[in-house]
Every structure is written in C-alpha cells, then in structure tokens.
Coordinates of C-alpha atoms in Angstrom, one line a residue:
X1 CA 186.7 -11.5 -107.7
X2 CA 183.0 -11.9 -106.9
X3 CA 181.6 -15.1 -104.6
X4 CA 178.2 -15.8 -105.3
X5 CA 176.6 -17.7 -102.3
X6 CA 172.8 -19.0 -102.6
X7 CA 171.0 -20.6 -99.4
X8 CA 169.6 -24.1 -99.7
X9 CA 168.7 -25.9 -97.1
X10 CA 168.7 -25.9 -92.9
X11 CA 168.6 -29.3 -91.0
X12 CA 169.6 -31.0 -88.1
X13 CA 172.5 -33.6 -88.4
X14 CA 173.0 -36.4 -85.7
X15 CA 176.5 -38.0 -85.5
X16 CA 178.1 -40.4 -83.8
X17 CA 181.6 -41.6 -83.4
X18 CA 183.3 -44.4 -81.3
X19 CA 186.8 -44.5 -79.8
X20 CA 187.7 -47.5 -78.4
X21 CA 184.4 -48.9 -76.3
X22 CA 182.9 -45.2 -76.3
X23 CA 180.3 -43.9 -78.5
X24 CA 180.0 -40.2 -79.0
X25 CA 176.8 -38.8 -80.4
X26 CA 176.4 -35.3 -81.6
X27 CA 173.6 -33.4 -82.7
X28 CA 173.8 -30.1 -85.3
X29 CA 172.3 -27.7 -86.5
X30 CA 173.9 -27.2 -90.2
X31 CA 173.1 -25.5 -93.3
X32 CA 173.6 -26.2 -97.2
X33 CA 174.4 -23.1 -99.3
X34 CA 175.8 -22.7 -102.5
X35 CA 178.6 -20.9 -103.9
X36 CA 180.4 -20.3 -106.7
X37 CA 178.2 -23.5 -108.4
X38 CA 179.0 -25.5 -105.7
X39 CA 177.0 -26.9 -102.4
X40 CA 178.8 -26.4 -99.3
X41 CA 178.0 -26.7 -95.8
X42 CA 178.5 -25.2 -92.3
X43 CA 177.6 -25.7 -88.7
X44 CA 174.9 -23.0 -87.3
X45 CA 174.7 -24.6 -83.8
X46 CA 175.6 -27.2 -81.5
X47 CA 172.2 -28.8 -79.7
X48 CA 174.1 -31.5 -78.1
X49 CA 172.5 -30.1 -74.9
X50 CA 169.1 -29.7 -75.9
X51 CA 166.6 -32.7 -74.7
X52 CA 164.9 -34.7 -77.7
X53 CA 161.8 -32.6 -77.0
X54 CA 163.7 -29.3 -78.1
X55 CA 165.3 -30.8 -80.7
X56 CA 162.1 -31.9 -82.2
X57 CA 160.5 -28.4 -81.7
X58 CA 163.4 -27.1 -83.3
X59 CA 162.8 -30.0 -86.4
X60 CA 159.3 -29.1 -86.3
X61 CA 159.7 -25.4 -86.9
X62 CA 162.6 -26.2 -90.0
X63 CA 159.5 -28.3 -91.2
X64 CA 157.1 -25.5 -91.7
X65 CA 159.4 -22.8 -92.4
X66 CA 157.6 -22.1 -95.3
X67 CA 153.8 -21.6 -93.7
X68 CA 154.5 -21.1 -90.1
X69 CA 150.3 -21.1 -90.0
X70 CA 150.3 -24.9 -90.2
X71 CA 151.6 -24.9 -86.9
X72 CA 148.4 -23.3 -85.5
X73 CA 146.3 -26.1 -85.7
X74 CA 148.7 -28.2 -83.6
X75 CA 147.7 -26.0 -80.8
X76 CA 144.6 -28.6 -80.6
X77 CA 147.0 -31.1 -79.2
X78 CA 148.6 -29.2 -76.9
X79 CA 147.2 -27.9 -73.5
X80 CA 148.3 -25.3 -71.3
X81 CA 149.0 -24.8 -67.7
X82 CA 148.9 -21.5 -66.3
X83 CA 151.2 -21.5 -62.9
X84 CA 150.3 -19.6 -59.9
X85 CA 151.0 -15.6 -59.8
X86 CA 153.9 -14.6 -57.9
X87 CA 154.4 -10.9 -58.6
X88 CA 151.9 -9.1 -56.1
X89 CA 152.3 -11.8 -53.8
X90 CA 156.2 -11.5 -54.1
X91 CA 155.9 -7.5 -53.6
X92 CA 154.0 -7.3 -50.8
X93 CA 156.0 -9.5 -49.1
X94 CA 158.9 -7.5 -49.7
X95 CA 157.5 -4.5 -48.0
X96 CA 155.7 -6.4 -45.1
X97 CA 159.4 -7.6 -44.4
X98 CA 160.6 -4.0 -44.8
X99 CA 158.4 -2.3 -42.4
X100 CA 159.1 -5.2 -39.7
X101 CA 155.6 -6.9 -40.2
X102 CA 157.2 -9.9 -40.6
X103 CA 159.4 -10.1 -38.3
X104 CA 157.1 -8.8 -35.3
X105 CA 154.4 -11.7 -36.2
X106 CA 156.8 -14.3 -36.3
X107 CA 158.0 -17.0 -38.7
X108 CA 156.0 -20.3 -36.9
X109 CA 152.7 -21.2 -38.9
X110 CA 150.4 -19.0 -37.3
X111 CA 152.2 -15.9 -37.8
X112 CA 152.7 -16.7 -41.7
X113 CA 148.9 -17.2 -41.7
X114 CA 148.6 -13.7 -39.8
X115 CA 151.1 -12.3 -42.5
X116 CA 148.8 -14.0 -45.5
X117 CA 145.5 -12.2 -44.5
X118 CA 147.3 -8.9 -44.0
X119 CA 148.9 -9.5 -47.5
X120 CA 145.8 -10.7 -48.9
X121 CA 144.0 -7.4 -47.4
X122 CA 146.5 -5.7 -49.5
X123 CA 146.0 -7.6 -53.0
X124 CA 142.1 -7.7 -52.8
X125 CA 139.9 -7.2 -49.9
X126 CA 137.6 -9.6 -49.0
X127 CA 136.6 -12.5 -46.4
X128 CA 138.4 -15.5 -45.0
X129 CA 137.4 -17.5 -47.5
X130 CA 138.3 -15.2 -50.5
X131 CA 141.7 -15.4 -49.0
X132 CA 141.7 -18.6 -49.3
X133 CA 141.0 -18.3 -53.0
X134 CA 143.7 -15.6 -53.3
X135 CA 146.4 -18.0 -52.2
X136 CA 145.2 -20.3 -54.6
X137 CA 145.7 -17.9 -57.6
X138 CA 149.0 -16.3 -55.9
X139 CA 152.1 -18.2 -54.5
X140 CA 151.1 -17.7 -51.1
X141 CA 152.9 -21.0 -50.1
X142 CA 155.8 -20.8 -51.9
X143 CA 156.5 -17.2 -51.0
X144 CA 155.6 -17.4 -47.0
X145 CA 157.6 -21.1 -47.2
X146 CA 154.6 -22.6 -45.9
X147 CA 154.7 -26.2 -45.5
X148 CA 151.1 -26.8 -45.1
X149 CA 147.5 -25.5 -46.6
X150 CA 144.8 -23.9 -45.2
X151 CA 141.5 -23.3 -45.0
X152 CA 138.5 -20.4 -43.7
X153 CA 138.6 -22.2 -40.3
X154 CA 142.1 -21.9 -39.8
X155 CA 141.6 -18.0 -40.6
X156 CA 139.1 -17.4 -38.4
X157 CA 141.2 -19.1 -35.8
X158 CA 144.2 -17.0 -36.7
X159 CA 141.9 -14.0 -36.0
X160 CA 142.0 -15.3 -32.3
X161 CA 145.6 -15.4 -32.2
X162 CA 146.1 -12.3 -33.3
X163 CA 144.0 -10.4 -30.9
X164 CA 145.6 -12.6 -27.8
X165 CA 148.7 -11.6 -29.5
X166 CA 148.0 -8.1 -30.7
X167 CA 149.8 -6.5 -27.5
X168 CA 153.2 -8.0 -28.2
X169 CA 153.0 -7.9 -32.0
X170 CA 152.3 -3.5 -31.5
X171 CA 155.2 -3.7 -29.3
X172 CA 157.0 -5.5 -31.5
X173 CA 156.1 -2.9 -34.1
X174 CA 156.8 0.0 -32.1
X175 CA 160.4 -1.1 -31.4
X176 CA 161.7 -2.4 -34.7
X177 CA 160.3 1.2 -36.4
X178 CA 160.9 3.5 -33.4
X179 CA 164.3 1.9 -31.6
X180 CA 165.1 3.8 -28.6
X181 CA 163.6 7.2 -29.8
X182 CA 160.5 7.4 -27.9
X183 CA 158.3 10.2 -29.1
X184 CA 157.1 12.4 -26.7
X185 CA 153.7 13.5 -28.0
X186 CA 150.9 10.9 -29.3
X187 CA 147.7 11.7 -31.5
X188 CA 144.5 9.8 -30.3
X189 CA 141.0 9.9 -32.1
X190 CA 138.1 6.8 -32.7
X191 CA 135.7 6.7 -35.3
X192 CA 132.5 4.2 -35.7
X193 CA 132.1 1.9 -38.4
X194 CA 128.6 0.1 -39.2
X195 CA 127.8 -3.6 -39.1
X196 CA 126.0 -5.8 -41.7
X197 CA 124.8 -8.4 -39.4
X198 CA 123.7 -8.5 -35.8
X199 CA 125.9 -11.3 -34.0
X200 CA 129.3 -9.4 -33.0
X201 CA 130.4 -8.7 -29.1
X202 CA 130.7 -5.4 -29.4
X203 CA 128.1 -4.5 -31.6
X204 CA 125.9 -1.5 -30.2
X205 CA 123.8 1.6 -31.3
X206 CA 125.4 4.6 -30.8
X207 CA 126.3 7.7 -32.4
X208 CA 127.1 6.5 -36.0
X209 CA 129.6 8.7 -37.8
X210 CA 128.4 6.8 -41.2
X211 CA 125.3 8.0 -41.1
X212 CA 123.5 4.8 -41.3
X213 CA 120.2 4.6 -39.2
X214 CA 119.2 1.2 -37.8
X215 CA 122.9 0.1 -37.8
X216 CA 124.6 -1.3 -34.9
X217 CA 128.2 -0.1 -34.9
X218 CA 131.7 -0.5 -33.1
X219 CA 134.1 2.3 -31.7
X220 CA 137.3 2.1 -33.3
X221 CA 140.1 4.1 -31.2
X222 CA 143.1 4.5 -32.8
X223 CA 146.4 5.9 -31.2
X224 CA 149.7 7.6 -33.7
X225 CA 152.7 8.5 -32.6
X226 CA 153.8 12.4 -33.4
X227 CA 154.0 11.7 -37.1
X228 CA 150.6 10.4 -38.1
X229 CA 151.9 6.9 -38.1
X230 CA 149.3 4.3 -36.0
X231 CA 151.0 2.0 -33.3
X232 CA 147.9 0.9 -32.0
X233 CA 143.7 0.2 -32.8
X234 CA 141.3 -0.8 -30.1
X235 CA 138.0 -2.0 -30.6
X236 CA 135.1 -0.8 -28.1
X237 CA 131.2 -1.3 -28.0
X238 CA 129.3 0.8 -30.3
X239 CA 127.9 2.6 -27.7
X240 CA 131.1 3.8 -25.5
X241 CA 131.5 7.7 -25.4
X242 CA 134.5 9.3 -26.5
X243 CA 136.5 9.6 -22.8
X244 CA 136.0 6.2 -21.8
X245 CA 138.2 5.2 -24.6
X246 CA 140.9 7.4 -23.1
X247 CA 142.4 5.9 -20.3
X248 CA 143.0 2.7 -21.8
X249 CA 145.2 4.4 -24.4
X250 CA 147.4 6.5 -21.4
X251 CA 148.5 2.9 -20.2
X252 CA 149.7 1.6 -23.6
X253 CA 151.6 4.6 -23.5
X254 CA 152.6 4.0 -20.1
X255 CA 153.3 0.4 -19.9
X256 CA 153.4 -1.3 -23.7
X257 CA 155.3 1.2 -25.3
X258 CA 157.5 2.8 -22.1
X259 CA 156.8 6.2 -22.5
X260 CA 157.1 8.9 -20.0
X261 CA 156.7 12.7 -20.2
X262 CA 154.7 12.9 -23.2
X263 CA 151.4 15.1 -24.3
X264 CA 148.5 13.2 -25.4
X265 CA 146.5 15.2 -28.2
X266 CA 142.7 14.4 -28.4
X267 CA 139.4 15.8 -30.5
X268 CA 137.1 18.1 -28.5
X269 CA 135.1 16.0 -25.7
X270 CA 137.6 13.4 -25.5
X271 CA 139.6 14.5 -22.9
X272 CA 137.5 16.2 -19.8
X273 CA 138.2 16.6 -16.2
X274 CA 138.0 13.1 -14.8
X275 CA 140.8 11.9 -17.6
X276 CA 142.9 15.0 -16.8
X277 CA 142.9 13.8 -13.1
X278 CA 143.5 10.7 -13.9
X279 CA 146.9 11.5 -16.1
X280 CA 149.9 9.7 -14.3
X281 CA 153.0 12.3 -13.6
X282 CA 154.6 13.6 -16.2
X283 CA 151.7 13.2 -18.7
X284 CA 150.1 16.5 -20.6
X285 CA 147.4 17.2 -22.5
X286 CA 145.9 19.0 -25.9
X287 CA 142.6 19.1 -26.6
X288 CA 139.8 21.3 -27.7
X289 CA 136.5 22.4 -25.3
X290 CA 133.3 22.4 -26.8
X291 CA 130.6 24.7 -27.7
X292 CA 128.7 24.6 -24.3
X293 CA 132.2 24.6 -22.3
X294 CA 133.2 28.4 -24.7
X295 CA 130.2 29.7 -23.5
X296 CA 130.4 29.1 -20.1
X297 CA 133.6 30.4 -19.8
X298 CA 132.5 33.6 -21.2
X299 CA 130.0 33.6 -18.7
X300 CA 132.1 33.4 -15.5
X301 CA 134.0 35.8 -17.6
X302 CA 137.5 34.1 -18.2
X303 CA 137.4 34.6 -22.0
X304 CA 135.6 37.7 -24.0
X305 CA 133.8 37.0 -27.8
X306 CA 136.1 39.7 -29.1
X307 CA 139.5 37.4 -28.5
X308 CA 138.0 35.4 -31.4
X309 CA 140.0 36.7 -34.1
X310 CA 141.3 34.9 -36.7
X311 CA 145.2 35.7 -35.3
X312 CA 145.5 33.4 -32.2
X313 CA 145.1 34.5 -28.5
X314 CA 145.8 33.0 -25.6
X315 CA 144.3 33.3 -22.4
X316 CA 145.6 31.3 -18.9
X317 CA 143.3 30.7 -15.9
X318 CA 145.1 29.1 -13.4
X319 CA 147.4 26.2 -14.4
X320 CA 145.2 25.7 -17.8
X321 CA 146.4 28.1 -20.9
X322 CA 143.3 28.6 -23.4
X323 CA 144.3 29.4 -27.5
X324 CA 141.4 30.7 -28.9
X325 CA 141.1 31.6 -33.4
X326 CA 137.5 32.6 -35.1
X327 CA 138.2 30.7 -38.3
X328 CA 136.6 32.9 -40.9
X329 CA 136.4 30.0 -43.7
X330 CA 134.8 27.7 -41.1
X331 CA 131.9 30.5 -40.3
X332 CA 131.2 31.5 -43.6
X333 CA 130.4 27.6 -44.1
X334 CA 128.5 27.1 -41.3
X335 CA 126.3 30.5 -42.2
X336 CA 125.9 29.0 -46.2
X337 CA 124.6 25.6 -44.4
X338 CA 122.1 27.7 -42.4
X339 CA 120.9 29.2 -44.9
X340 CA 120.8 26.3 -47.3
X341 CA 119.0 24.5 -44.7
X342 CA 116.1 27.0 -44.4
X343 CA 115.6 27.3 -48.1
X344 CA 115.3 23.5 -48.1
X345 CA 112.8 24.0 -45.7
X346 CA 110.9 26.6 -47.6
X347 CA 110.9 24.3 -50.3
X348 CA 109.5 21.6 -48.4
X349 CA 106.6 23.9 -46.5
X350 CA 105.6 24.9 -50.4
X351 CA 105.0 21.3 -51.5
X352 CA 103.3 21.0 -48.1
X353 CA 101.1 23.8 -48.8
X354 CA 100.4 22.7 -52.6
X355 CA 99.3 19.3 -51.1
X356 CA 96.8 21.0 -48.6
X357 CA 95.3 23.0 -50.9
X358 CA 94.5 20.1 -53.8
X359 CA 93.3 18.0 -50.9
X360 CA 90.8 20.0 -48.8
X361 CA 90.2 17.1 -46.4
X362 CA 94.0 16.4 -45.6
X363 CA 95.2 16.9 -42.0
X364 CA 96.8 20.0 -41.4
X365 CA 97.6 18.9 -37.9
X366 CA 99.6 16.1 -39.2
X367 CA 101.6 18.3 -42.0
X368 CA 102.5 20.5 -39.2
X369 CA 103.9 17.8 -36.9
X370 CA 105.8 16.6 -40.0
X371 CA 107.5 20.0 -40.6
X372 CA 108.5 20.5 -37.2
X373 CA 109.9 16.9 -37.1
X374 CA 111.9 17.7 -40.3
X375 CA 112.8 21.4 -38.8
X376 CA 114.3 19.5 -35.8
X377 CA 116.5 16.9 -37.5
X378 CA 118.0 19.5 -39.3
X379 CA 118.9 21.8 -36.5
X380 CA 116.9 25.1 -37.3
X381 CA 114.4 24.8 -34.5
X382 CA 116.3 26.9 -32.4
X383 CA 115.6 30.0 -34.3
X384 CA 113.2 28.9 -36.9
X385 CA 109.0 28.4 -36.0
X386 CA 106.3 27.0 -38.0
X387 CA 102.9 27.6 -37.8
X388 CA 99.5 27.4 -39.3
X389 CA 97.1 30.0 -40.3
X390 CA 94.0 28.9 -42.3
X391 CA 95.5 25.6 -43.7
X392 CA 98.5 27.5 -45.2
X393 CA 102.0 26.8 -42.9
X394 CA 104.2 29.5 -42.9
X395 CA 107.7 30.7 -41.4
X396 CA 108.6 32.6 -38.6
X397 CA 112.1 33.2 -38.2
X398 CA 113.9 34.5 -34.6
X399 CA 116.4 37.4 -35.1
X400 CA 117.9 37.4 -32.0
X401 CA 118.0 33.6 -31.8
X402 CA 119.7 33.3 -34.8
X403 CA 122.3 36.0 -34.0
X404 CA 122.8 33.8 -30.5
X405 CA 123.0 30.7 -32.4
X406 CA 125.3 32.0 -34.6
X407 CA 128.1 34.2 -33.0
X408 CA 130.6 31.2 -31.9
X409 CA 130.2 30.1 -36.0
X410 CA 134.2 29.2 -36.5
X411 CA 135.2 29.5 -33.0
X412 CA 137.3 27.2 -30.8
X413 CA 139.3 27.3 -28.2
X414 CA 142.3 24.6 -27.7
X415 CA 143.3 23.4 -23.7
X416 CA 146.5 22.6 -22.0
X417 CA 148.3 22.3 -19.4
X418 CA 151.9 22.5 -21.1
X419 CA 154.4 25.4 -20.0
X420 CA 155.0 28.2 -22.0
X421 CA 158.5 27.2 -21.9
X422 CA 157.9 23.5 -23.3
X423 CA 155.5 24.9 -26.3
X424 CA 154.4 28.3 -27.7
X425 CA 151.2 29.3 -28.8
X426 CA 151.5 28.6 -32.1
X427 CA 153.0 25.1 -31.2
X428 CA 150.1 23.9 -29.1
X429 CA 147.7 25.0 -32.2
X430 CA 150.1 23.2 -34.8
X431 CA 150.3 19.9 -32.6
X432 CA 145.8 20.1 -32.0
X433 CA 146.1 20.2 -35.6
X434 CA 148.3 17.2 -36.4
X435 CA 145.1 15.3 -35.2
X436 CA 144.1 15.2 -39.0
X437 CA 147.2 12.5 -39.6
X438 CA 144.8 10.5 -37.3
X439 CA 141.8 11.3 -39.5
X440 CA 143.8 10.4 -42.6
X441 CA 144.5 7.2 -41.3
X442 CA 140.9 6.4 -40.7
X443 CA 140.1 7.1 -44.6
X444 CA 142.9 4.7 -45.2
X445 CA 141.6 1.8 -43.1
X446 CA 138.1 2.2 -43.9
X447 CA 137.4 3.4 -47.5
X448 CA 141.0 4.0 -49.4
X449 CA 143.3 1.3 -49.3
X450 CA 142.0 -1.6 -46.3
X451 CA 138.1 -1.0 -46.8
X452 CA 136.9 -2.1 -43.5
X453 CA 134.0 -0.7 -43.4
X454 CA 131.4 -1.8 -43.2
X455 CA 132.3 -5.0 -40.8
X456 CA 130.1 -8.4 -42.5
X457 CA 129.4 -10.6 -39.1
X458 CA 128.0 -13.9 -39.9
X459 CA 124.5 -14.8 -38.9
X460 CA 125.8 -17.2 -36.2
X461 CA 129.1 -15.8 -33.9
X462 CA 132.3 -17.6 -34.6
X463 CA 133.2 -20.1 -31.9
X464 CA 136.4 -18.3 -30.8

C-alpha cells in the first residue's frame, strides 16, 4: 500500500484547559499535512517554556518562511549591544594564576590593580591610561572580581605600591616557583634603556646601549636563577657603572632569597677586585676580564698568546683559574668590520676630495678635522692616519699597529675562583655562557613581548 503525505501548514497552537479552579495553558508548535486526501495534524514541539518574546520570534520567522529577506529590514528597529570581551582577559588570568602571579600580589584591591596592569601589559602595551581603556573593552572587573573601578590615578598610585612592595612580592615569587630547591648558581647582567622625557629620578647620561645620542637613560639590572628565569629587576641611575650594581644583587641573594654557597656569573667588567673582596663566605664567582686586563697578564707573563686556541685552556695563578678559547668565528667578524670600516672611510675621503677639488676656495683644514673626527668615532685611529698633501687627503695605514690591534681579535679569558673539584673546565665555560638566558630576557622585556623600551616620563614627575 502506498501513503501519500503532502505538507501544509506550520503554526503555533495556544491551549488552555481548567480542572477545577486551575487553568492550564499550553503553547505548540504543530503542523498540518496531508495524507491519503486527508488533513492531519501533529505536534513538532512543546514551547510551553519559552517567554512570549521567543515565541514571537519563533511566529515571526513561520511568517516569512517564504522570503526570509523581509526580515532584513526589521534590523532597523532593532539595536545591538556588544558585551565586554572576556577571552584574552580570561587567559591571561589563567596563566598569571598558574605561575603564582596572583597569588604572590595578593587578592585585596591593590594587588588586583597590580595584576590588571601586568595583564594589560600582556594584551596590549601601553600607558596607564590605555589600561584603563583596556578594562573597559575587556572584563577586567568581572574576571579580577573587582568590586570597584578605576582610574590613571589609581595606576600610577599602584606603581608606588608595587615598588614598596616589590621585595616581598619576588620573594613571594621565588618561593611558590622554587619551594625549598635553592639554586646554587645565579646569572646577573643590566642593560640601559632610553627615556622620552626628562623628569624621571634616575634618569642620567651614560653609556647607552640603544644607541641613542642626547638620551638620558636608566640602568636596568636584572638577576636569573640557573635556568635563565628572572627573580629579580633593579632600577639604577643612567649613569651607574656596571660593578656598583653588583653588590646589591649578592644581598638579595643573601638575605631575600636565603641563599648560601652559590656562584654568581657576571659579563666582563662586572665583577672586579673590590666586589670579589667583598663576596660573603661561601659565595663564588664567573666572570670574564677584559681586553686591557688579557694583556696585562701576558705581560707579567701568567698567560702566553699561543694558549688562545679555539680548544679551551686553563691556566691557574694562585687561588684564581683562568679558561682562555680564540673564537675563530668571532675574529673573522671583527677583521670583516675592520675592514668594512676603512673602506667606508675611503669612500668618505673620495667624496671629500671631489668636494675640494669643485670648490677651490673650501677649507682643507676643516675637511681634515672632519675625517679624523669620523676616523675616531669609528675606532680606526689606532692604526689608520690621514693627511693632506696639496688639497688632496689621503690614507696612511700602520702595519704593525694593526697587527697589535688585532691579535686578541676572538679572544677571552673567563675568571674564577671555583675548585676543580666543584666544576671542570668545560663547566665554568658552559655556566659564563648561560649569561645569554639573561640577554634573552632583556629582548623579551624591552622589544619582544613587554616593550619597555623606550620609558615615556611625563613632562611634570608624578607625585609619588
């Protein structure tokens, strides 16, 4: 036997029934159909649970079944809302709790406002006041529970907290990620970064590692345990030398984080003789010497050129154990530099010449100061001379300077005062290498992810 069923109509059906002093009201979706030459009908849905609103969406569709399109230009009437974001807010939060962030700033108002402008440093750098704006796009509030707002002011007063606060907050840090494994070595390096403004405390000029002229700066120290991984930053005036950031970092060691018998690995120049007296007992050191310090040791004899090989060597004078390496990548960079230095002064001494010669009344005097200005900014007039014969400047290079100036090219020489016994000589080069983790994290804070450089000061200081 064959059914033949045809589909007529869908509607909504409202009932309602009474039993005794009760009234029961339903609402149905239903639908008319056809078969066999007769109509029949059947329930598609219950929307006794829907509010009127639905239902009449629902109606409203039904309606225009046929031309859906005529439902566009209701969209006139109806205005939308868009709700605050919660994803990146939600996920940074997640991992700020992970890593202990949280937990080591505290859960009263100011430490969820010291939790925002990390977070918001994370979503998309900026000032205090484009924080602000951030937690107005993201569900800052709803997310931190916080149950007031807040503005630039209270910010920049958070800032204030957080550096009285910054000493128990690393702690804090240190314990929750470390527990009771102290390391036993640390990794210490600063870097500079440049100011746009003029009204900061420690603003200075000094040697800027950004290579911007005219630019007061601050010294940012920065101390990792043996992993790479930072457990504490200090801020110093943009003209403090390397060392005198040193012995500030042996007490955190010493005192913040309880540490005893560890080595402290620093950069060349960082750690000299007064800091090495200074060590309290049961502290050691890695470092590198410099350039000037190599040579005078060859001098008095305690190391020879030909040790510099590229397989290490280790020399010991005394207490202090010397590795010494010739990297042979490192000098063949340093002789291409040299040498692409002098031909950019060639270059320069032919437009020089040019000039003279079209312009018969120009000062030669002055093109010669010039030159030798230019020859000493980039180095070269140690072996390089120019002079001036018949208004034409010309090159005279040294031979034997050059060969002086040039036969440390990819040397070092790495200091300690460790035992053989506590690390080999390949260990003591490994660990004065590790101090790249502490470089890394410098291109992390200032260009790659955090961007803190350069520092915007206002035009007039902050009153805290």
């Amino acid at each position: 036997m064959v059914v033949i069923c045809t589909m007529v109509d869908m509607h909504i059906v409202e009932n309602k029934s009474k039993s005794g002093k009760k009234i029961y009201r339903s609402t149905l979706l239903r639908e008319s159909y056809r078969e066999d030459g007769k109509v029949k009908k059947r329930t598609i849905a219950n929307l006794s649970n829907c509010t009127p609103l639905e239902i009449e969406a629902i109606r409203l569709a039904l309606a225009h079944k046929d031309d859906l399109c005529a439902l566009g230009a209701l969209s006139e009437s109806v205005k939308l809302h868009e709700g605050l974001s919660v994803g990146a807010a939600w996920s940074v939060y997640q991992v700020a709790k992970e890593l202990g962030i949280e937990e080591a700033l505290g859960k009263d108002f100011e430490g969820k406002l010291a939790l925002w402008q990390v977070m918001a440093r994370v979503i998309g750098q900026g000032s205090r006041l484009s924080a602000v704006r951030l937690a107005q796009i993201h569900a800052a509030g709803d997310v931190l529970d916080m149950k007031r707002g807040f503005d630039e002011n209270n910010l920049y007063d958070n800032l204030s907290w957080l550096s009285e606060n910054q000493a128990k907050i690393e702690r804090k840090l240190f314990e929750l990620r470390r527990g009771g494994n102290k390391p036993k070595l640390f990794l210490y390096d600063v870097t500079s970064s440049y100011l746009e403004g003029k009204s900061n405390h420690f603003g200075e000029y000094g040697y800027n590692r950004d290579g911007k002229k005219r630019k007061k700066q601050i010294v940012i120290g920065m101390l990792c345990d043996e992993s790479g991984e930072p457990v504490s930053t200090e801020v110093f005036r943009g003209n403090t030398q390397d060392p005198k950031t040193f012995e500030s970092q042996v007490k955190k060691v010493l005192e913040r984080f309880g540490c005893k018998d560890v080595t402290i690995v620093g950069d060349r120049g960082m750690i000299k003789t007064v800091q090495i007296e200074s060590l309290p007992e049961g502290f050691h050191y890695i470092t590198a010497i410099t350039k000037p310090q190599i040579e005078s040791l060859i001098n008095k004899g305690i190391l020879q050129l030909g040790l510099f090989e590229e397989k290490l060597c280790e020399i010991k004078d005394d207490e202090v154990r010397y590795i010494l390496r010739r990297n042979p990548v490192r000098a063949e960079e340093m002789s291409k530099t040299r040498v692409s230095k002098l031909q950019s002064i060639e270059k320069y001494i032919v437009k020089k010449n040019s000039y003279l010669k079209e312009h018969p009344k120009s000062s030669v005097s002055k093109a010669l100061e010039t030159t030798r200005e230019r020859l000493t900014r980039l180095k070269l007039d140690g072996w390089v001379q120019i002079k001036e014969e018949d208004r034409t400047l010309k090159i005279e290079r040294d031979e034997e300077a050059l060969k002086e100036a040039s036969y440390l090219d990819g040397c070092y020489a790495i200091k300690t005062d460790l035992e053989e016994n506590e690390a080999d000589t390949n260990l003591v080069h490994e660990r004065y290498k590790d101090l790249t983790e502490v470089e890394k994290a410098f291109r992390d804070c200032k260009t790659v992810n955090l961007e803190v450089r350069p520092v915007y000061v206002s035009a007039k200081p902050h009153n805290k």
